[in-house]
Amino acid sequence: MKYDIDSLTAAVNATTGIELTYLDPLLDKTTSLLAEEHEAVCIFVNDICDATVLEQLHKHGVKYVALRCAGYNNVDLAAAAKLGIKVTRVPSYAPEAVAEFAVGMIMTVVRKYHKSFLRVREGNFLLDGLLGFNLSGKTVGLVGTGKIGLITGRILSKGFHCNVVAFDPYPSPEAAEHGIKYVDTLEELLRQSDIVSLHCPLTPQTTYIIDDNTVAQMKKGVILINTSRGGLIDSYALIRGLKSGHIGAVGLDVYEREAGYFFADSSAKIIHDDVFVRLLSFYNVFMR
């Protein structure tokens, strides 16, 4: 992507002894050969770096895997350690930027800015269907309170006067000063929250943390926001929740099978993922 090239080129120009090769294909078992004669690969969220790919990279002489993101669920760390391949990641992935974006997505979904913009462009100034609600006094549930979750909570509690609750197996000692109160279980958070925002990593324990069971535990008309990882949500359960009206609106910056579509222009192509297309068809789903 152009912004990657611009950023990395600027960084390399300020350094010596590093040569970069920019490649368009995503990393997987069919493209790992492209890393031959390179000591390191630099990958992003949708690259596949499982045990098979790591074995291939090792044969090609790769010694380092550097991730341009905070999450590392796409890398088999045990296999990397066995092969002696060092793995690095971004320890703090612009937490203010992501938190502000998450709050912006909440505001977009609640106030329907995207629909208002399109209407005005067409000369339609009717207010029908654009009614939102005040965030002040509403309960927002944060699933995960890492750096991004904490900042999101601070903006909502101190800026919008929301009642912010959170669930995290590893509570942060900084939560209280950000105006965040912990609850004991995920179910308790879901039952209380008018808005649920996901800020946890994708692990075997959090995969499909939002499924039919957890959707049923939410308030009717809940707003669900995900700016973390697509695999946190079972897309089929999400569609069922939207069709039934139990989920009032959704804001998504990620999708569980996004690799073939995100960061690419598919405007002149057929999208073959029927689940993705179904989500895009809902009037109350905002995807970006």
Short mmCIF file of C-alpha atoms in Angstrom, two decimals:
data_model
loop_
_atom_site.label_atom_id
_atom_site.label_comp_id
_atom_site.label_asym_id
_atom_site.label_seq_id
_atom_site.Cartn_x
_atom_site.Cartn_y
_atom_site.Cartn_z
CA MET A 1 0.00 0.00 0.00
CA LYS A 2 1.21 3.49 -0.81
CA TYR A 3 1.10 4.77 2.75
CA ASP A 4 3.23 1.81 3.85
CA ILE A 5 5.79 2.52 1.15
CA ASP A 6 5.91 6.22 1.99
CA SER A 7 6.33 5.61 5.72
CA LEU A 8 8.89 2.83 5.41
CA THR A 9 10.90 4.64 2.74
CA ALA A 10 11.13 7.71 4.96
CA ALA A 11 12.30 5.56 7.87
CA VAL A 12 14.92 3.77 5.74
CA ASN A 13 16.21 7.07 4.37
CA ALA A 14 17.03 8.05 7.93
CA THR A 15 18.85 4.75 8.51
CA THR A 16 21.76 2.96 6.91
CA GLY A 17 22.36 -0.65 5.99
CA ILE A 18 18.73 -1.60 5.29
CA GLU A 19 17.35 -2.45 1.87
CA LEU A 20 13.63 -2.97 1.33
CA THR A 21 11.76 -4.90 -1.35
CA TYR A 22 8.07 -3.97 -1.63
CA LEU A 23 5.78 -6.82 -2.68
CA ASP A 24 2.03 -6.61 -3.40
CA PRO A 25 0.97 -10.22 -2.61
CA LEU A 26 0.01 -11.22 0.91
CA LEU A 27 2.33 -13.67 2.62
CA ASP A 28 1.17 -17.29 2.58
CA LYS A 29 2.54 -20.68 1.61
CA THR A 30 2.29 -19.84 -2.10
CA THR A 31 4.15 -16.51 -1.88
CA SER A 32 6.82 -17.24 0.74
CA LEU A 33 9.31 -17.97 -2.06
CA LEU A 34 9.39 -14.21 -2.73
CA ALA A 35 11.28 -13.79 0.55
CA GLU A 36 14.27 -15.74 -0.76
CA GLU A 37 17.60 -13.92 -0.25
CA HIS A 38 16.03 -11.67 2.40
CA GLU A 39 16.92 -11.84 6.08
CA ALA A 40 13.58 -10.49 7.30
CA VAL A 41 9.97 -10.10 6.28
CA CYS A 42 7.66 -7.30 7.40
CA ILE A 43 4.01 -8.33 7.51
CA PHE A 44 0.59 -6.96 8.39
CA VAL A 45 -2.65 -8.27 9.93
CA ASN A 46 -3.89 -10.29 6.94
CA ASP A 47 -0.61 -12.03 6.11
CA ILE A 48 -0.44 -15.72 7.03
CA CYS A 49 2.60 -16.73 9.02
CA ASP A 50 1.71 -20.16 10.35
CA ALA A 51 4.04 -23.10 10.94
CA THR A 52 4.08 -24.10 7.25
CA VAL A 53 4.97 -20.59 6.08
CA LEU A 54 7.61 -20.21 8.80
CA GLU A 55 9.23 -23.48 7.71
CA GLN A 56 9.41 -22.15 4.17
CA LEU A 57 10.77 -18.79 5.30
CA HIS A 58 13.42 -20.56 7.37
CA LYS A 59 14.54 -22.55 4.30
CA HIS A 60 14.84 -19.28 2.38
CA GLY A 61 17.12 -17.82 5.06
CA VAL A 62 14.67 -15.53 6.84
CA LYS A 63 15.70 -14.82 10.44
CA TYR A 64 13.22 -12.13 11.48
CA VAL A 65 9.49 -11.52 11.18
CA ALA A 66 8.45 -7.93 11.90
CA LEU A 67 4.76 -7.10 12.26
CA ARG A 68 3.45 -3.65 11.36
CA CYS A 69 0.68 -4.06 13.93
CA ALA A 70 0.13 -4.84 17.60
CA GLY A 71 -1.73 -8.13 17.13
CA TYR A 72 0.22 -11.29 16.40
CA ASN A 73 -2.52 -13.92 16.13
CA ASN A 74 -1.47 -14.64 12.54
CA VAL A 75 2.01 -15.81 13.60
CA ASP A 76 2.74 -19.25 15.07
CA LEU A 77 5.06 -18.11 17.84
CA ALA A 78 5.92 -21.63 18.99
CA ALA A 79 6.99 -22.62 15.48
CA ALA A 80 9.02 -19.43 15.12
CA ALA A 81 10.84 -20.10 18.40
CA LYS A 82 11.57 -23.69 17.34
CA LEU A 83 13.07 -22.46 14.07
CA GLY A 84 15.05 -19.68 15.74
CA ILE A 85 13.13 -16.95 13.91
CA LYS A 86 12.74 -13.78 15.97
CA VAL A 87 9.34 -12.06 15.94
CA THR A 88 8.74 -8.40 16.71
CA ARG A 89 5.58 -6.30 16.77
CA VAL A 90 4.43 -2.74 17.31
CA PRO A 91 4.01 -2.50 21.10
CA SER A 92 1.76 0.56 21.00
CA TYR A 93 -0.27 0.85 17.82
CA ALA A 94 -1.30 4.53 17.86
CA PRO A 95 -3.75 3.95 20.76
CA GLU A 96 -5.10 7.52 20.71
CA ALA A 97 -5.82 7.31 16.99
CA VAL A 98 -7.66 3.99 17.24
CA ALA A 99 -9.59 5.06 20.35
CA GLU A 100 -10.67 8.32 18.72
CA PHE A 101 -11.69 6.39 15.62
CA ALA A 102 -13.76 3.98 17.73
CA VAL A 103 -15.58 6.89 19.37
CA GLY A 104 -16.06 8.47 15.93
CA MET A 105 -17.60 5.23 14.71
CA ILE A 106 -19.97 5.22 17.69
CA MET A 107 -21.00 8.79 16.87
CA THR A 108 -21.46 7.92 13.19
CA VAL A 109 -23.72 4.96 13.95
CA VAL A 110 -25.70 6.76 16.67
CA ARG A 111 -26.13 10.08 14.83
CA LYS A 112 -26.21 8.57 11.32
CA TYR A 113 -23.69 11.04 9.90
CA HIS A 114 -22.99 8.79 6.92
CA LYS A 115 -26.66 8.74 5.92
CA SER A 116 -27.00 12.50 6.44
CA PHE A 117 -23.99 13.15 4.22
CA LEU A 118 -25.39 11.10 1.35
CA ARG A 119 -28.83 12.70 1.64
CA VAL A 120 -27.50 16.25 1.58
CA ARG A 121 -25.34 15.44 -1.45
CA GLU A 122 -28.58 14.54 -3.24
CA GLY A 123 -30.39 17.67 -2.04
CA ASN A 124 -32.51 15.75 0.47
CA PHE A 125 -32.75 17.65 3.76
CA LEU A 126 -35.48 15.55 5.41
CA LEU A 127 -34.77 14.41 8.96
CA ASP A 128 -36.86 11.24 8.74
CA GLY A 129 -34.88 8.19 9.83
CA LEU A 130 -31.96 10.23 11.16
CA LEU A 131 -33.01 10.39 14.79
CA GLY A 132 -30.22 9.35 17.14
CA PHE A 133 -29.81 9.54 20.90
CA ASN A 134 -27.62 11.28 23.46
CA LEU A 135 -24.57 9.39 24.66
CA SER A 136 -24.68 11.21 27.99
CA GLY A 137 -25.98 8.84 30.64
CA LYS A 138 -25.81 5.76 28.40
CA THR A 139 -23.86 2.68 29.50
CA VAL A 140 -20.94 1.72 27.28
CA GLY A 141 -19.34 -1.67 27.80
CA LEU A 142 -15.67 -2.15 26.87
CA VAL A 143 -14.49 -5.69 26.25
CA GLY A 144 -10.76 -5.34 26.87
CA THR A 145 -8.92 -2.52 28.61
CA GLY A 146 -5.52 -2.34 27.03
CA LYS A 147 -4.20 1.04 25.96
CA ILE A 148 -6.88 1.54 23.30
CA GLY A 149 -9.71 0.39 25.55
CA LEU A 150 -8.59 2.67 28.38
CA ILE A 151 -8.38 5.75 26.15
CA THR A 152 -11.75 4.95 24.57
CA GLY A 153 -13.23 4.68 28.03
CA ARG A 154 -11.69 7.97 29.12
CA ILE A 155 -13.09 9.83 26.11
CA LEU A 156 -16.56 8.41 26.67
CA SER A 157 -16.68 8.83 30.44
CA LYS A 158 -15.07 12.22 30.77
CA GLY A 159 -16.01 13.70 27.41
CA PHE A 160 -19.53 12.38 26.93
CA HIS A 161 -20.45 11.57 30.55
CA CYS A 162 -21.23 7.96 29.73
CA ASN A 163 -21.36 5.25 32.36
CA VAL A 164 -18.41 3.15 31.21
CA VAL A 165 -18.10 -0.45 32.40
CA ALA A 166 -15.50 -2.98 31.34
CA PHE A 167 -14.65 -6.66 31.43
CA ASP A 168 -11.07 -7.87 31.22
CA PRO A 169 -9.45 -10.96 32.79
CA TYR A 170 -6.47 -8.70 33.54
CA PRO A 171 -7.89 -5.47 35.02
CA SER A 172 -5.83 -2.31 34.61
CA PRO A 173 -4.96 -0.31 37.74
CA GLU A 174 -5.43 2.83 35.62
CA ALA A 175 -9.09 2.12 34.81
CA ALA A 176 -10.62 4.03 37.73
CA GLU A 177 -8.81 7.26 36.88
CA HIS A 178 -10.20 6.97 33.35
CA GLY A 179 -13.73 6.72 34.72
CA ILE A 180 -14.07 2.99 34.01
CA LYS A 181 -15.69 0.48 36.36
CA TYR A 182 -15.09 -3.25 36.04
CA VAL A 183 -17.82 -5.87 36.16
CA ASP A 184 -17.17 -9.48 37.14
CA THR A 185 -18.35 -11.25 33.99
CA LEU A 186 -18.84 -10.64 30.29
CA GLU A 187 -22.51 -11.54 30.69
CA GLU A 188 -22.95 -8.78 33.27
CA LEU A 189 -21.37 -6.26 30.90
CA LEU A 190 -23.56 -7.33 27.98
CA ARG A 191 -26.77 -7.13 30.02
CA GLN A 192 -25.97 -3.58 31.22
CA SER A 193 -24.62 -1.97 28.07
CA ASP A 194 -26.43 0.19 25.53
CA ILE A 195 -23.25 0.15 23.44
CA VAL A 196 -20.65 -2.65 23.36
CA SER A 197 -17.18 -1.85 22.00
CA LEU A 198 -14.58 -4.58 21.44
CA HIS A 199 -10.95 -3.84 22.29
CA CYS A 200 -9.45 -7.27 23.00
CA PRO A 201 -6.87 -9.28 21.05
CA LEU A 202 -7.83 -12.30 18.96
CA THR A 203 -6.86 -15.46 20.84
CA PRO A 204 -8.36 -18.97 21.04
CA GLN A 205 -10.28 -17.73 24.10
CA THR A 206 -11.71 -14.63 22.39
CA THR A 207 -12.47 -16.08 18.96
CA TYR A 208 -16.22 -15.62 18.38
CA ILE A 209 -16.62 -13.99 21.77
CA ILE A 210 -19.69 -12.49 20.13
CA ASP A 211 -21.89 -15.40 19.06
CA ASP A 212 -25.56 -16.36 19.30
CA ASN A 213 -25.28 -16.89 23.03
CA THR A 214 -23.65 -13.55 23.82
CA VAL A 215 -25.91 -11.67 21.40
CA ALA A 216 -28.91 -13.04 23.31
CA GLN A 217 -27.42 -11.63 26.54
CA MET A 218 -27.30 -8.10 25.12
CA LYS A 219 -29.99 -5.46 25.48
CA LYS A 220 -32.48 -5.33 22.62
CA GLY A 221 -31.38 -2.55 20.27
CA VAL A 222 -27.75 -2.66 21.41
CA ILE A 223 -25.08 -0.97 19.31
CA LEU A 224 -22.02 -3.13 18.63
CA ILE A 225 -18.65 -1.65 17.64
CA ASN A 226 -15.56 -3.61 16.58
CA THR A 227 -12.27 -1.89 15.78
CA SER A 228 -10.13 -4.75 17.03
CA ARG A 229 -10.12 -8.07 15.14
CA GLY A 230 -12.76 -9.49 12.83
CA GLY A 231 -12.59 -12.98 14.32
CA LEU A 232 -14.04 -11.72 17.61
CA ILE A 233 -17.50 -11.80 15.99
CA ASP A 234 -19.30 -14.77 14.46
CA SER A 235 -20.63 -13.09 11.33
CA TYR A 236 -23.54 -15.52 10.98
CA ALA A 237 -24.64 -14.78 14.55
CA LEU A 238 -24.27 -11.06 13.82
CA ILE A 239 -26.54 -11.35 10.78
CA ARG A 240 -29.13 -13.29 12.78
CA GLY A 241 -29.02 -10.63 15.50
CA LEU A 242 -29.53 -7.87 12.94
CA LYS A 243 -32.36 -9.65 11.14
CA SER A 244 -34.21 -10.26 14.40
CA GLY A 245 -33.81 -6.62 15.42
CA HIS A 246 -32.02 -7.58 18.64
CA ILE A 247 -28.93 -5.70 17.46
CA GLY A 248 -29.86 -2.11 16.70
CA ALA A 249 -26.78 -1.05 14.74
CA VAL A 250 -23.21 -2.12 14.06
CA GLY A 251 -19.96 -0.31 13.32
CA LEU A 252 -17.15 -2.44 11.92
CA ASP A 253 -13.58 -1.59 11.01
CA VAL A 254 -12.73 -5.30 10.69
CA TYR A 255 -14.31 -8.49 9.31
CA GLU A 256 -13.31 -12.09 9.96
CA ARG A 257 -12.62 -12.84 6.29
CA GLU A 258 -11.38 -9.43 5.29
CA ALA A 259 -8.07 -10.48 3.73
CA GLY A 260 -9.35 -10.64 0.18
CA TYR A 261 -11.10 -7.27 0.27
CA PHE A 262 -9.73 -4.84 2.83
CA PHE A 263 -6.95 -2.49 1.70
CA ALA A 264 -7.94 -3.10 -1.92
CA ASP A 265 -10.33 -1.60 -4.46
CA SER A 266 -13.18 -4.00 -5.27
CA SER A 267 -15.53 -1.37 -6.70
CA ALA A 268 -15.29 -2.81 -10.21
CA LYS A 269 -15.27 -6.46 -9.12
CA ILE A 270 -17.76 -9.06 -7.94
CA ILE A 271 -17.52 -9.68 -4.20
CA HIS A 272 -17.86 -13.44 -3.81
CA ASP A 273 -18.14 -13.50 -0.02
CA ASP A 274 -21.92 -13.70 0.44
CA VAL A 275 -21.71 -13.08 4.20
CA PHE A 276 -19.73 -9.90 3.64
CA VAL A 277 -22.21 -8.73 0.99
CA ARG A 278 -25.13 -9.47 3.32
CA LEU A 279 -23.58 -7.35 6.07
CA LEU A 280 -23.03 -4.50 3.63
CA SER A 281 -26.69 -4.66 2.64
CA PHE A 282 -28.02 -3.78 6.10
CA TYR A 283 -29.08 -0.15 6.45
CA ASN A 284 -27.89 -0.12 10.08
CA VAL A 285 -24.40 -1.55 9.47
CA PHE A 286 -21.55 0.92 8.96
CA MET A 287 -18.36 -0.64 7.63
CA ARG A 288 -15.18 1.21 6.91
#
